[in-house]
Coordinates of C-alpha atoms in Angstrom, one line a residue:
M1 CA -16.9 46.0 35.7
N2 CA -17.9 44.2 38.9
P3 CA -18.1 40.5 38.1
W4 CA -17.9 39.4 41.7
I5 CA -21.5 40.7 42.2
D6 CA -22.8 37.8 40.1
Y7 CA -21.7 35.4 43.0
A8 CA -22.7 37.7 45.9
I9 CA -25.2 36.7 48.6
W10 CA -25.4 39.3 51.4
W11 CA -25.9 38.8 55.1
H12 CA -27.3 42.1 56.3
V13 CA -26.4 43.4 59.7
Y14 CA -27.6 46.6 61.5
P15 CA -24.3 47.1 63.6
L16 CA -25.7 49.5 66.3
G17 CA -28.4 47.0 67.1
F18 CA -26.4 43.8 66.5
T19 CA -23.6 44.9 68.9
G20 CA -25.8 46.3 71.6
A21 CA -24.6 49.9 71.2
P22 CA -26.1 52.7 73.1
R23 CA -29.2 54.3 71.5
E24 CA -27.6 57.7 71.5
S25 CA -24.0 58.8 71.1
G26 CA -22.6 59.0 74.5
G27 CA -25.8 57.3 75.9
R28 CA -26.6 54.3 77.8
S29 CA -26.6 50.9 76.1
S30 CA -29.9 49.6 74.5
G31 CA -28.8 46.1 75.1
S32 CA -25.8 43.9 76.2
G33 CA -22.3 45.1 76.0
D34 CA -19.7 46.3 78.6
G35 CA -20.3 50.1 77.8
S36 CA -17.0 50.6 75.9
G37 CA -16.6 51.2 72.1
H38 CA -14.8 48.8 69.8
R39 CA -18.0 46.8 69.2
L40 CA -17.5 46.6 65.5
T41 CA -15.1 43.8 65.9
K42 CA -17.9 41.7 67.4
I43 CA -19.0 41.2 63.8
V44 CA -15.6 39.5 63.1
D45 CA -16.6 36.7 65.3
W46 CA -19.7 36.1 63.1
L47 CA -17.9 35.9 59.7
D48 CA -17.4 32.1 59.8
Y49 CA -21.2 31.8 60.6
L50 CA -21.8 33.9 57.5
L51 CA -19.9 31.5 55.5
E52 CA -21.6 28.5 57.2
L53 CA -24.9 30.0 56.1
G54 CA -23.7 30.1 52.5
A55 CA -23.3 33.9 52.1
N56 CA -20.2 35.6 51.0
G57 CA -21.0 39.2 51.5
L58 CA -21.5 41.4 54.6
Q59 CA -24.0 44.2 54.0
L60 CA -23.6 46.7 57.0
G61 CA -26.0 49.2 58.1
P62 CA -24.7 52.7 59.1
I63 CA -21.3 52.7 60.8
F64 CA -20.3 56.4 60.7
A65 CA -20.6 58.9 63.5
S66 CA -24.3 59.8 64.1
E67 CA -26.5 61.1 66.9
T68 CA -29.0 58.1 67.4
H69 CA -29.9 55.4 64.9
G70 CA -27.1 55.8 62.4
Y71 CA -29.1 57.6 59.7
D72 CA -28.5 61.0 61.3
T73 CA -24.9 61.2 60.4
V74 CA -22.7 63.9 61.8
D75 CA -19.4 62.8 60.3
H76 CA -18.9 60.5 57.3
F77 CA -15.2 60.2 57.8
R78 CA -15.4 58.8 61.3
I79 CA -16.5 55.5 62.5
D80 CA -19.3 55.9 65.1
P81 CA -17.5 55.9 68.5
R82 CA -20.2 53.6 69.9
L83 CA -18.8 51.1 67.4
G84 CA -15.1 51.8 67.5
D85 CA -12.5 53.5 65.4
D86 CA -10.6 53.2 62.2
D87 CA -8.5 50.3 63.6
D88 CA -11.7 48.3 64.3
F89 CA -12.9 48.9 60.7
D90 CA -9.5 47.9 59.4
K91 CA -9.7 44.6 61.4
L92 CA -13.2 43.9 60.2
I93 CA -12.1 44.4 56.5
A94 CA -9.0 42.3 56.9
A95 CA -10.9 39.5 58.5
A96 CA -13.5 39.6 55.8
R97 CA -10.9 39.7 53.0
E98 CA -9.1 36.7 54.6
R99 CA -12.3 34.7 54.1
G100 CA -13.2 36.0 50.7
I101 CA -16.1 38.2 52.0
R102 CA -17.0 41.4 50.3
V103 CA -18.3 44.3 52.5
L104 CA -21.1 46.7 51.4
L105 CA -21.4 50.0 53.3
D106 CA -24.6 52.0 54.0
G107 CA -24.2 55.5 52.5
V108 CA -26.6 58.2 54.0
F109 CA -26.2 61.0 51.5
N110 CA -29.8 62.3 51.2
H111 CA -29.8 63.9 54.7
V112 CA -27.8 64.4 57.8
G113 CA -28.2 64.9 61.6
R114 CA -28.6 68.2 63.1
G115 CA -25.0 68.0 64.4
F116 CA -23.5 67.7 60.9
G117 CA -21.1 70.7 60.6
A118 CA -22.3 71.6 57.0
P119 CA -22.4 75.1 55.6
A120 CA -25.9 76.5 55.3
H121 CA -25.8 76.4 51.5
W122 CA -25.3 72.5 51.7
L123 CA -28.8 72.2 53.2
T124 CA -32.2 72.8 51.8
G125 CA -33.7 74.0 55.1
A126 CA -36.2 71.1 55.0
A127 CA -36.6 68.1 57.3
F128 CA -36.5 64.8 55.5
E129 CA -40.0 63.3 55.4
G130 CA -41.1 65.4 58.4
H131 CA -38.3 64.0 60.7
G132 CA -37.0 67.2 62.5
S133 CA -33.8 65.4 63.4
L134 CA -32.9 64.8 59.6
L135 CA -31.8 67.7 57.5
E136 CA -32.0 67.4 53.7
L137 CA -28.8 68.0 51.8
N138 CA -29.0 70.2 48.7
H139 CA -28.1 68.0 45.8
D140 CA -27.9 70.9 43.4
E141 CA -24.9 72.2 45.4
P142 CA -21.6 71.1 43.8
E143 CA -19.8 71.1 47.1
V144 CA -22.2 68.4 48.3
A145 CA -21.4 66.2 45.3
D146 CA -17.7 66.8 46.0
H147 CA -18.2 65.7 49.7
V148 CA -20.0 62.5 48.6
V149 CA -17.2 61.6 46.1
R150 CA -14.6 62.1 48.7
V151 CA -16.6 59.9 51.3
M152 CA -17.1 57.2 48.8
N153 CA -13.5 57.1 47.7
H154 CA -12.2 57.2 51.2
W155 CA -13.9 54.0 52.4
L156 CA -13.4 52.2 49.0
D157 CA -9.8 52.9 49.3
R158 CA -9.9 51.4 52.8
G159 CA -11.3 48.1 51.5
A160 CA -15.1 48.4 51.1
S161 CA -16.5 46.8 47.9
G162 CA -19.5 49.1 47.3
W163 CA -22.3 51.1 48.7
R164 CA -26.0 50.8 49.5
L165 CA -27.3 54.3 49.1
D166 CA -30.0 55.2 51.7
A167 CA -33.1 57.0 50.5
A168 CA -31.8 57.1 46.9
Y169 CA -35.4 57.6 45.8
A170 CA -35.3 61.1 47.3
V171 CA -32.2 62.2 45.4
P172 CA -32.3 63.4 41.8
P173 CA -31.0 60.5 39.7
Q174 CA -28.6 63.0 37.9
F175 CA -26.7 63.5 41.2
W176 CA -25.9 59.8 41.4
R177 CA -24.9 59.8 37.7
D178 CA -22.4 62.7 38.3
V179 CA -21.0 61.3 41.5
L180 CA -20.5 57.7 40.2
A181 CA -18.9 59.1 37.0
R182 CA -16.2 60.5 39.3
V183 CA -15.9 57.5 41.7
R184 CA -15.8 54.6 39.1
P185 CA -12.5 55.4 37.4
A186 CA -10.6 54.7 40.6
H187 CA -12.9 51.8 41.7
P188 CA -14.2 50.1 38.6
E189 CA -15.2 46.9 40.5
A190 CA -17.3 48.8 43.2
W191 CA -21.0 48.1 43.2
F192 CA -23.7 50.8 43.9
A193 CA -27.3 50.0 44.8
G194 CA -29.9 52.5 45.7
E195 CA -32.7 52.2 48.1
V196 CA -35.7 52.8 45.9
I197 CA -39.1 51.8 47.5
H198 CA -41.6 52.5 44.7
G199 CA -41.8 54.1 41.3
D200 CA -40.2 53.4 38.0
Y201 CA -37.3 51.1 38.9
P202 CA -35.9 50.6 35.3
G203 CA -36.2 54.3 34.7
Y204 CA -34.4 55.3 37.8
L205 CA -31.6 52.8 37.2
A206 CA -31.1 54.2 33.6
A207 CA -31.2 57.8 34.7
S208 CA -29.0 57.3 37.8
T209 CA -26.5 54.7 36.4
L210 CA -26.7 52.8 39.6
D211 CA -25.9 49.1 39.4
G212 CA -29.0 48.0 41.3
I213 CA -31.9 49.0 43.5
T214 CA -33.7 47.4 46.5
Q215 CA -36.6 45.4 45.2
Y216 CA -39.4 46.5 47.5
E217 CA -42.1 45.6 45.1
M218 CA -41.1 42.0 45.0
W219 CA -40.7 41.9 48.9
K220 CA -44.2 43.2 49.3
A221 CA -45.8 40.8 46.6
I222 CA -44.1 37.7 48.3
W223 CA -45.6 38.1 51.8
S224 CA -48.8 39.7 50.6
S225 CA -49.6 37.0 48.0
L226 CA -48.8 34.3 50.5
N227 CA -51.0 35.8 53.2
D228 CA -54.0 36.5 50.9
R229 CA -53.6 33.2 49.1
N230 CA -53.5 35.2 45.9
L231 CA -50.4 34.1 43.8
W232 CA -51.6 36.2 41.0
E233 CA -50.2 39.2 42.8
L234 CA -46.9 37.5 42.9
A235 CA -47.1 36.5 39.3
W236 CA -47.7 40.2 38.3
A237 CA -44.6 41.2 40.4
V238 CA -42.4 38.5 38.8
K239 CA -43.4 39.8 35.4
R240 CA -42.5 43.3 36.3
H241 CA -39.2 42.1 37.9
Q242 CA -38.1 41.0 34.5
A243 CA -37.9 44.6 33.3
V244 CA -35.8 45.6 36.3
L245 CA -33.4 42.7 35.6
A246 CA -33.0 44.1 32.1
A247 CA -32.0 47.6 33.5
G248 CA -29.8 46.5 36.5
L249 CA -29.2 44.0 39.2
P250 CA -31.8 44.3 41.9
M251 CA -31.1 43.5 45.6
T252 CA -33.8 41.0 46.5
F253 CA -34.9 40.3 50.2
V254 CA -37.7 39.3 52.4
G255 CA -36.5 41.2 55.4
N256 CA -34.3 44.2 56.3
H257 CA -33.8 46.7 59.1
D258 CA -36.8 48.9 58.1
V259 CA -39.6 46.2 58.0
T260 CA -41.4 43.7 60.1
R261 CA -39.5 40.3 60.0
I262 CA -40.8 37.8 57.5
A263 CA -41.6 35.2 60.2
S264 CA -43.8 37.8 62.0
R265 CA -45.2 39.1 58.7
L266 CA -46.6 35.8 57.4
T267 CA -49.9 34.6 58.8
D268 CA -49.1 31.0 58.2
E269 CA -45.6 29.9 59.2
R270 CA -45.8 27.0 56.8
H271 CA -45.3 29.6 54.1
L272 CA -42.0 30.8 55.2
A273 CA -40.3 28.2 53.0
H274 CA -42.3 29.4 50.0
A275 CA -41.1 33.0 50.5
L276 CA -37.5 31.8 50.6
V277 CA -37.9 29.6 47.5
V278 CA -39.1 32.6 45.5
L279 CA -36.2 34.7 46.9
F280 CA -33.5 32.3 45.9
L281 CA -34.9 31.2 42.5
L282 CA -35.4 34.8 41.1
G283 CA -32.8 36.8 39.4
G284 CA -31.1 39.4 41.5
T285 CA -28.6 39.7 44.5
P286 CA -30.2 38.1 47.5
S287 CA -29.8 39.8 50.9
I288 CA -30.6 37.9 54.2
Y289 CA -31.3 40.1 57.2
Y290 CA -29.5 38.9 60.3
G291 CA -31.7 36.7 62.4
D292 CA -34.2 36.0 59.6
E293 CA -32.1 32.8 59.0
Q294 CA -32.9 31.7 62.6
A295 CA -36.7 32.6 62.2
Y296 CA -36.4 35.6 64.4
R297 CA -39.5 37.6 65.0
G298 CA -40.0 41.2 65.2
V299 CA -42.6 43.8 64.4
K300 CA -41.9 47.3 63.2
E301 CA -44.0 50.0 64.7
D302 CA -44.7 53.5 63.5
R303 CA -43.5 55.3 66.6
A304 CA -40.3 56.5 68.3
G305 CA -38.2 53.4 68.9
G306 CA -40.5 51.4 66.7
D307 CA -37.6 49.8 64.9
D308 CA -36.0 48.4 68.0
D309 CA -37.9 45.0 67.7
V310 CA -36.4 44.4 64.3
R311 CA -32.9 45.6 65.1
P312 CA -32.0 43.3 68.1
V313 CA -28.7 42.5 69.9
F314 CA -27.2 39.3 68.6
P315 CA -25.8 36.6 71.0
A316 CA -22.1 36.3 71.6
S317 CA -21.9 33.1 69.5
P318 CA -24.1 30.8 67.5
A319 CA -24.0 28.4 70.5
E320 CA -26.5 30.6 72.3
F321 CA -29.2 30.2 69.5
S322 CA -32.4 28.4 70.4
A323 CA -32.6 25.0 68.7
L324 CA -35.9 26.2 67.4
G325 CA -34.3 28.2 64.7
R326 CA -32.1 25.4 63.3
P327 CA -34.6 24.1 60.8
V328 CA -34.9 27.5 59.2
F329 CA -31.2 27.9 59.1
E330 CA -30.8 24.7 57.4
L331 CA -33.5 25.6 54.9
H332 CA -31.5 28.7 54.0
Q333 CA -28.4 26.6 53.6
R334 CA -30.2 24.2 51.2
L335 CA -31.7 26.9 49.1
I336 CA -28.4 28.9 49.0
G337 CA -26.7 25.6 48.1
I338 CA -29.0 25.3 45.1
R339 CA -28.2 28.9 44.2
R340 CA -24.5 28.3 44.4
R341 CA -24.7 25.2 42.2
H342 CA -26.7 27.3 39.6
A343 CA -24.9 30.6 39.7
W344 CA -26.6 31.6 36.5
L345 CA -29.7 32.4 38.5
V346 CA -28.4 35.8 39.5
R347 CA -29.4 37.1 36.0
A348 CA -32.0 34.5 35.2
R349 CA -35.4 35.4 33.7
T350 CA -38.4 33.9 35.3
E351 CA -41.8 32.9 33.8
V352 CA -45.0 31.9 35.5
G353 CA -46.5 28.7 34.2
A354 CA -49.5 27.0 35.8
L355 CA -51.2 29.4 38.2
T356 CA -54.2 29.4 40.5
N357 CA -54.9 31.5 43.6
T358 CA -52.9 29.0 45.7
T359 CA -50.6 27.2 43.2
M360 CA -47.9 28.3 41.0
A361 CA -45.1 27.1 38.8
L362 CA -42.0 29.4 38.4
T363 CA -39.4 28.6 35.9
S364 CA -36.1 30.5 35.8
T365 CA -33.7 30.1 32.9
D366 CA -30.6 31.7 31.3
G367 CA -31.6 30.2 28.0
T368 CA -29.6 27.0 28.5
N369 CA -30.1 26.0 32.2
R370 CA -33.5 25.8 33.8
L371 CA -35.0 25.4 37.3
T372 CA -38.7 25.2 38.1
A373 CA -40.3 25.9 41.6
L374 CA -43.7 24.4 42.3
L375 CA -45.5 26.1 45.0
N376 CA -48.7 24.9 46.8
I377 CA -50.1 27.1 49.6
G378 CA -53.5 25.5 49.4
D379 CA -55.1 22.9 51.6
V380 CA -55.1 19.9 49.2
P381 CA -52.4 18.3 47.1
H382 CA -51.9 19.8 43.6
T383 CA -50.6 17.9 40.6
F384 CA -48.4 19.8 38.2
P385 CA -47.0 18.3 35.0
A386 CA -43.7 17.9 36.8
G387 CA -45.1 16.3 39.9
T388 CA -47.6 16.3 42.8
V389 CA -47.0 18.8 45.6
A390 CA -48.5 18.3 49.1
P391 CA -50.6 21.0 50.8
H392 CA -48.5 23.9 52.0
D393 CA -45.4 22.4 50.4
W394 CA -43.0 23.1 47.5
M395 CA -40.7 21.3 45.1
I396 CA -37.8 22.4 42.9
V397 CA -37.3 20.4 39.7
E398 CA -34.7 20.6 37.0

């Protein structure tokens, strides 16, 4: 049982970029910083900002020893020296705990870096999705499962509250089922969410026994329907989302470390608010990617280093932010506030009411409580039964 997840709202940080760590282990810094390790504690200075935003969970990208971007792990039991050491991790966990903040770790257990000291029978001999620097683990090998169990338990024992499992879609679901059956007895409140990009979400949740998955289908439908002025696409995704909610608790988002930022993805900046309204009204566990709450821009490119633009260094303090991002920050606060006052939304079911290409009524309910979002992305006012919404505007009614 992990009842705390019903109240979790994540602020997602990619630590290597956030702290300005070198691009390569032992390499030169990609951003600011004094060249030393112990960067992980920089995140401590941002925990009060996380709370001011309205979040209460810190979702971390990879923090374990790796060769470059963190997803080429070489030691799952060691904090990446570019970020610090065990003491720095303990300080971050302690500071988070003092504030009532849960910490979610990024577990990369589908593949490892070339420097990972694994016996040959732990590996399949294949490169993950054609990336020569990423070697696939053999999930049919019992010793690999033993290793993952040890890693999960080690960091949960040290204060983490759960795991986001990278590239879970590439791992046989039975592997997760077997591993989690061994981890959960010691950590019954831990939460496990898998990165699943496409496919049968409910089916994968059932077969793997994961608690949740990353809701990429909803992410795509949100920005695509707004750009195309085709809210029928969003309506279809909302309908499918209900089946995912029946199977587990999806992690919902409009941005993360692997995709173009929502402020850059949308062709009409007036529709950023609409994207956020959908995010915070739907059932699931929302995740906000650091900087999105300040309307950061960044485009992911399919090339070496193509993720750098969406994984930037953060300033030393909120005082260094441009005032231009403040309205978006306050919009996040407003919508998170609604979410907090209606905590039942985490498992709410949502139905589409009045619908055209450019207007939509979304009603979320738990059977007793009810909230309706009225969206208008068209160029003229639209009158719903509950009220009139101006062009490119929105309204939430109870």
